[in-house]
mmCIF file of C-alpha atoms in Angstrom:
data_model
loop_
_atom_site.group_PDB
_atom_site.id
_atom_site.type_symbol
_atom_site.label_atom_id
_atom_site.label_comp_id
_atom_site.label_asym_id
_atom_site.label_seq_id
_atom_site.Cartn_x
_atom_site.Cartn_y
_atom_site.Cartn_z
ATOM 1 C CA MET B 1 -2.188 -2.303 -0.609
ATOM 2 C CA ILE B 2 -1.782 -1.552 3.336
ATOM 3 C CA ILE B 3 -4.439 0.753 4.814
ATOM 4 C CA VAL B 4 -3.178 2.890 7.377
ATOM 5 C CA TYR B 5 -5.655 3.836 10.131
ATOM 6 C CA THR B 6 -4.746 6.599 12.607
ATOM 7 C CA PRO B 7 -7.349 7.381 14.768
ATOM 8 C CA ALA B 8 -7.346 10.725 16.330
ATOM 9 C CA GLY B 9 -4.932 11.024 19.144
ATOM 10 C CA ALA B 10 -3.936 7.203 18.665
ATOM 11 C CA GLU B 11 -1.282 5.158 17.123
ATOM 12 C CA PRO B 12 -1.310 4.086 13.201
ATOM 13 C CA GLU B 13 -3.190 0.684 12.824
ATOM 14 C CA GLN B 14 -2.184 -1.329 9.512
ATOM 15 C CA TYR B 15 -4.409 -3.406 7.398
ATOM 16 C CA ASP B 16 -3.610 -5.610 4.787
ATOM 17 C CA ALA B 17 -6.269 -5.853 1.923
ATOM 18 C CA LYS B 18 -4.694 -8.809 0.478
ATOM 19 C CA THR B 19 -5.440 -10.827 3.986
ATOM 20 C CA LEU B 20 -9.252 -10.691 2.878
ATOM 21 C CA LEU B 21 -11.151 -13.726 2.325
ATOM 22 C CA ALA B 22 -13.154 -14.123 -0.771
ATOM 23 C CA SER B 23 -16.283 -14.125 1.646
ATOM 24 C CA GLU B 24 -14.884 -10.941 3.242
ATOM 25 C CA ALA B 25 -14.297 -9.181 0.190
ATOM 26 C CA SER B 26 -17.806 -10.000 -0.849
ATOM 27 C CA ILE B 27 -18.898 -8.264 2.237
ATOM 28 C CA VAL B 28 -16.937 -5.056 1.772
ATOM 29 C CA ALA B 29 -17.969 -5.079 -1.952
ATOM 30 C CA ARG B 30 -22.042 -5.165 -0.780
ATOM 31 C CA THR B 31 -21.520 -3.011 1.736
ATOM 32 C CA VAL B 32 -19.998 -0.156 -0.078
ATOM 33 C CA ASP B 33 -21.843 -0.761 -3.133
ATOM 34 C CA MET B 34 -18.699 -1.474 -5.377
ATOM 35 C CA LYS B 35 -17.722 -4.613 -7.385
ATOM 36 C CA TRP B 36 -14.478 -5.982 -6.039
ATOM 37 C CA PRO B 37 -12.397 -4.527 -8.824
ATOM 38 C CA GLN B 38 -13.761 -1.274 -8.101
ATOM 39 C CA VAL B 39 -12.789 -1.559 -4.471
ATOM 40 C CA LYS B 40 -9.302 -2.513 -5.333
ATOM 41 C CA ASP B 41 -9.092 0.439 -7.704
ATOM 42 C CA GLY B 42 -10.464 2.509 -5.117
ATOM 43 C CA LEU B 43 -7.910 1.523 -2.457
ATOM 44 C CA VAL B 44 -5.241 2.802 -5.235
ATOM 45 C CA ASP B 45 -7.144 6.055 -5.155
ATOM 46 C CA GLU B 46 -7.576 6.138 -1.616
ATOM 47 C CA ASP B 47 -11.503 6.166 -1.774
ATOM 48 C CA LEU B 48 -12.912 6.551 1.247
ATOM 49 C CA ASP B 49 -15.622 3.847 1.036
ATOM 50 C CA ALA B 50 -13.101 1.229 -0.084
ATOM 51 C CA MET B 51 -10.755 2.044 2.760
ATOM 52 C CA ARG B 52 -13.532 2.127 5.542
ATOM 53 C CA GLY B 53 -15.144 -1.253 4.048
ATOM 54 C CA VAL B 54 -11.820 -3.090 4.071
ATOM 55 C CA VAL B 55 -10.821 -1.569 7.704
ATOM 56 C CA TRP B 56 -14.038 -2.443 8.980
ATOM 57 C CA VAL B 57 -14.222 -6.119 7.728
ATOM 58 C CA LEU B 58 -10.770 -6.820 9.082
ATOM 59 C CA LYS B 59 -11.496 -5.304 12.320
ATOM 60 C CA LYS B 60 -14.361 -7.368 12.647
ATOM 61 C CA ARG B 61 -11.946 -10.533 13.067
ATOM 62 C CA HIS B 62 -11.195 -9.085 16.427
ATOM 63 C CA ALA B 63 -14.490 -7.220 17.120
ATOM 64 C CA PRO B 64 -17.267 -9.499 15.533
ATOM 65 C CA THR B 65 -20.240 -7.279 16.811
ATOM 66 C CA LEU B 66 -18.792 -4.011 15.094
ATOM 67 C CA ARG B 67 -21.401 -2.523 12.861
ATOM 68 C CA PHE B 68 -20.206 -0.475 9.861
ATOM 69 C CA GLY B 69 -22.278 2.825 10.785
ATOM 70 C CA GLU B 70 -20.170 2.322 13.996
ATOM 71 C CA PHE B 71 -16.786 2.463 12.261
ATOM 72 C CA ASP B 72 -16.937 6.359 10.780
ATOM 73 C CA PRO B 73 -13.366 7.423 10.463
ATOM 74 C CA GLY B 74 -12.169 10.902 9.687
ATOM 75 C CA VAL B 75 -11.441 11.750 6.074
ATOM 76 C CA ASP B 76 -7.814 12.199 7.114
ATOM 77 C CA GLU B 77 -7.447 9.106 9.247
ATOM 78 C CA MET B 78 -6.822 6.446 6.496
ATOM 79 C CA VAL B 79 -4.534 6.506 3.730
ATOM 80 C CA THR B 80 -2.921 3.549 1.633
ATOM 81 C CA ARG B 81 0.590 2.238 1.210
ATOM 82 C CA TYR B 82 2.199 -0.311 -1.032
ATOM 83 C CA ASP B 83 3.226 -3.595 0.615
ATOM 84 C CA ARG B 84 6.580 -5.057 0.474
ATOM 85 C CA THR B 85 5.792 -6.835 -3.138
ATOM 86 C CA GLU B 86 4.056 -3.910 -4.610
ATOM 87 C CA ALA B 87 6.932 -1.531 -3.653
ATOM 88 C CA GLU B 88 9.669 -4.062 -4.863
ATOM 89 C CA ALA B 89 7.736 -4.188 -8.351
ATOM 90 C CA TRP B 90 7.476 -0.282 -8.367
ATOM 91 C CA PHE B 91 11.322 -0.041 -7.679
ATOM 92 C CA ASP B 92 12.168 -2.608 -10.078
ATOM 93 C CA ALA B 93 10.459 -0.993 -12.811
ATOM 94 C CA ALA B 94 11.955 2.418 -12.030
ATOM 95 C CA PHE B 95 15.490 0.842 -12.204
ATOM 96 C CA ASN B 96 14.568 -0.574 -15.465
ATOM 97 C CA LEU B 97 14.101 2.528 -16.885
ATOM 98 C CA ILE B 98 17.733 3.627 -16.448
ATOM 99 C CA GLY B 99 19.494 4.294 -19.915
ATOM 100 C CA VAL B 100 16.192 5.017 -21.525
ATOM 101 C CA ASP B 101 16.922 8.369 -21.498
ATOM 102 C CA PRO B 102 20.177 9.522 -21.088
ATOM 103 C CA GLU B 103 19.279 11.800 -17.871
ATOM 104 C CA THR B 104 17.753 8.723 -16.345
ATOM 105 C CA THR B 105 20.811 7.603 -14.095
ATOM 106 C CA VAL B 106 21.194 5.105 -11.376
ATOM 107 C CA GLU B 107 21.749 8.021 -8.856
ATOM 108 C CA ARG B 108 18.565 10.045 -10.159
ATOM 109 C CA VAL B 109 16.352 6.830 -9.993
ATOM 110 C CA ALA B 110 17.536 6.036 -6.530
ATOM 111 C CA THR B 111 17.095 9.541 -5.155
ATOM 112 C CA ALA B 112 13.598 9.929 -6.908
ATOM 113 C CA LEU B 113 12.512 6.591 -5.223
ATOM 114 C CA HIS B 114 14.194 7.738 -1.864
ATOM 115 C CA GLU B 115 12.218 10.640 -1.996
ATOM 116 C CA ALA B 116 8.824 9.018 -2.872
ATOM 117 C CA ALA B 117 9.075 5.971 -0.704
ATOM 118 C CA PRO B 118 8.068 7.645 2.537
ATOM 119 C CA GLY B 119 4.388 8.805 1.125
ATOM 120 C CA ALA B 120 4.072 5.682 -0.710
ATOM 121 C CA VAL B 121 5.084 2.238 1.137
ATOM 122 C CA ALA B 122 4.140 0.805 4.358
ATOM 123 C CA ASP B 123 7.794 -0.509 5.358
ATOM 124 C CA LEU B 124 10.005 2.273 4.611
ATOM 125 C CA GLU B 125 13.003 0.270 6.180
ATOM 126 C CA HIS B 126 12.645 -2.470 3.823
ATOM 127 C CA ALA B 127 12.013 0.132 0.862
ATOM 128 C CA SER B 128 15.391 2.095 1.503
ATOM 129 C CA ALA B 129 17.107 -1.432 1.728
ATOM 130 C CA TYR B 130 16.034 -2.745 -1.519
ATOM 131 C CA ILE B 131 16.272 0.761 -3.153
ATOM 132 C CA GLU B 132 19.798 0.363 -2.214
ATOM 133 C CA LYS B 133 20.111 -3.367 -3.595
ATOM 134 C CA CYS B 134 18.648 -2.141 -6.715
ATOM 135 C CA ARG B 135 21.312 0.788 -6.891
ATOM 136 C CA THR B 136 24.194 -1.706 -6.358
ATOM 137 C CA GLU B 137 23.133 -4.150 -8.878
ATOM 138 C CA ALA B 138 22.542 -1.322 -11.266
ATOM 139 C CA GLU B 139 26.114 0.389 -10.744
ATOM 140 C CA ALA B 140 27.481 -3.191 -11.036
ATOM 141 C CA GLY B 141 25.510 -3.404 -14.556
ATOM 142 C CA LYS B 142 23.114 -6.327 -13.206
ATOM 143 C CA ASP B 143 19.205 -5.975 -14.081
ATOM 144 C CA PRO B 144 16.922 -5.703 -11.116
ATOM 145 C CA GLU B 145 15.618 -9.279 -10.194
ATOM 146 C CA PRO B 146 12.425 -9.837 -11.968
ATOM 147 C CA GLN B 147 9.491 -9.994 -9.482
ATOM 148 C CA ALA B 148 6.566 -12.734 -9.992
ATOM 149 C CA GLU B 149 3.946 -11.365 -12.173
ATOM 150 C CA THR B 150 3.081 -8.746 -9.708
ATOM 151 C CA SER B 151 2.998 -4.969 -10.829
ATOM 152 C CA ALA B 152 2.374 -1.984 -8.315
ATOM 153 C CA PRO B 153 -0.769 -0.105 -8.964
ATOM 154 C CA ALA B 154 -0.386 3.525 -9.973
ATOM 155 C CA ARG B 155 -0.430 5.865 -7.023
ATOM 156 C CA LYS B 156 -2.740 8.662 -7.362
ATOM 157 C CA THR B 157 -1.951 10.355 -3.797
ATOM 158 C CA SER B 158 0.620 12.638 -2.137
ATOM 159 C CA ALA B 159 -0.804 11.765 1.137
ATOM 160 C CA LYS B 160 1.813 11.223 3.823
ATOM 161 C CA LYS B 161 2.003 8.618 7.027
ATOM 162 C CA THR B 162 3.425 5.287 7.024
ATOM 163 C CA SER B 163 3.324 1.901 8.690
ATOM 164 C CA ALA B 164 2.502 -3.160 8.103
ATOM 165 C CA SER B 165 -0.287 -6.270 9.006
ATOM 166 C CA SER B 166 -4.063 -6.968 8.756
ATOM 167 C CA GLU B 167 -4.473 -6.380 12.441
ATOM 168 C CA PRO B 168 -3.923 -3.111 14.342
ATOM 169 C CA SER B 169 -0.415 -2.258 15.145
ATOM 170 C CA SER B 170 -1.263 -0.261 18.251
#
């Protein structure tokens, strides 16, 4: 998951939770008083403590003296977005539903994904290109390429904002 942090009046910064080292994940978990699996689930749910903990630890890579209490973003300044791998898994799963129901057509799936992607993915350009690739393959009768054992977590938000990297992108 990518956490997009947009400080008031500033450009969005993107932080990739997958870049955390085990020691950093332990620091996040201890700091926000959660087990790591709860932190990961919290990112999917846009839990403020989980997002704040991950962004704080990743910011500490470039500002080692930054204390947790000094990093206190506004409640609307952080959102999570799928990274490329997670987005592709989501798109592949959606295209695999074609034909399960007569109303689930290639066009409907592609349209729905194009509409949902801006509020769900970090890299909208990649997402749009991948959806079109899957559409072309589905129209040609090919199954979407299966992704390596990665499934996208279920989104539980309708928040808007997008942006990709573990370092601030400002």
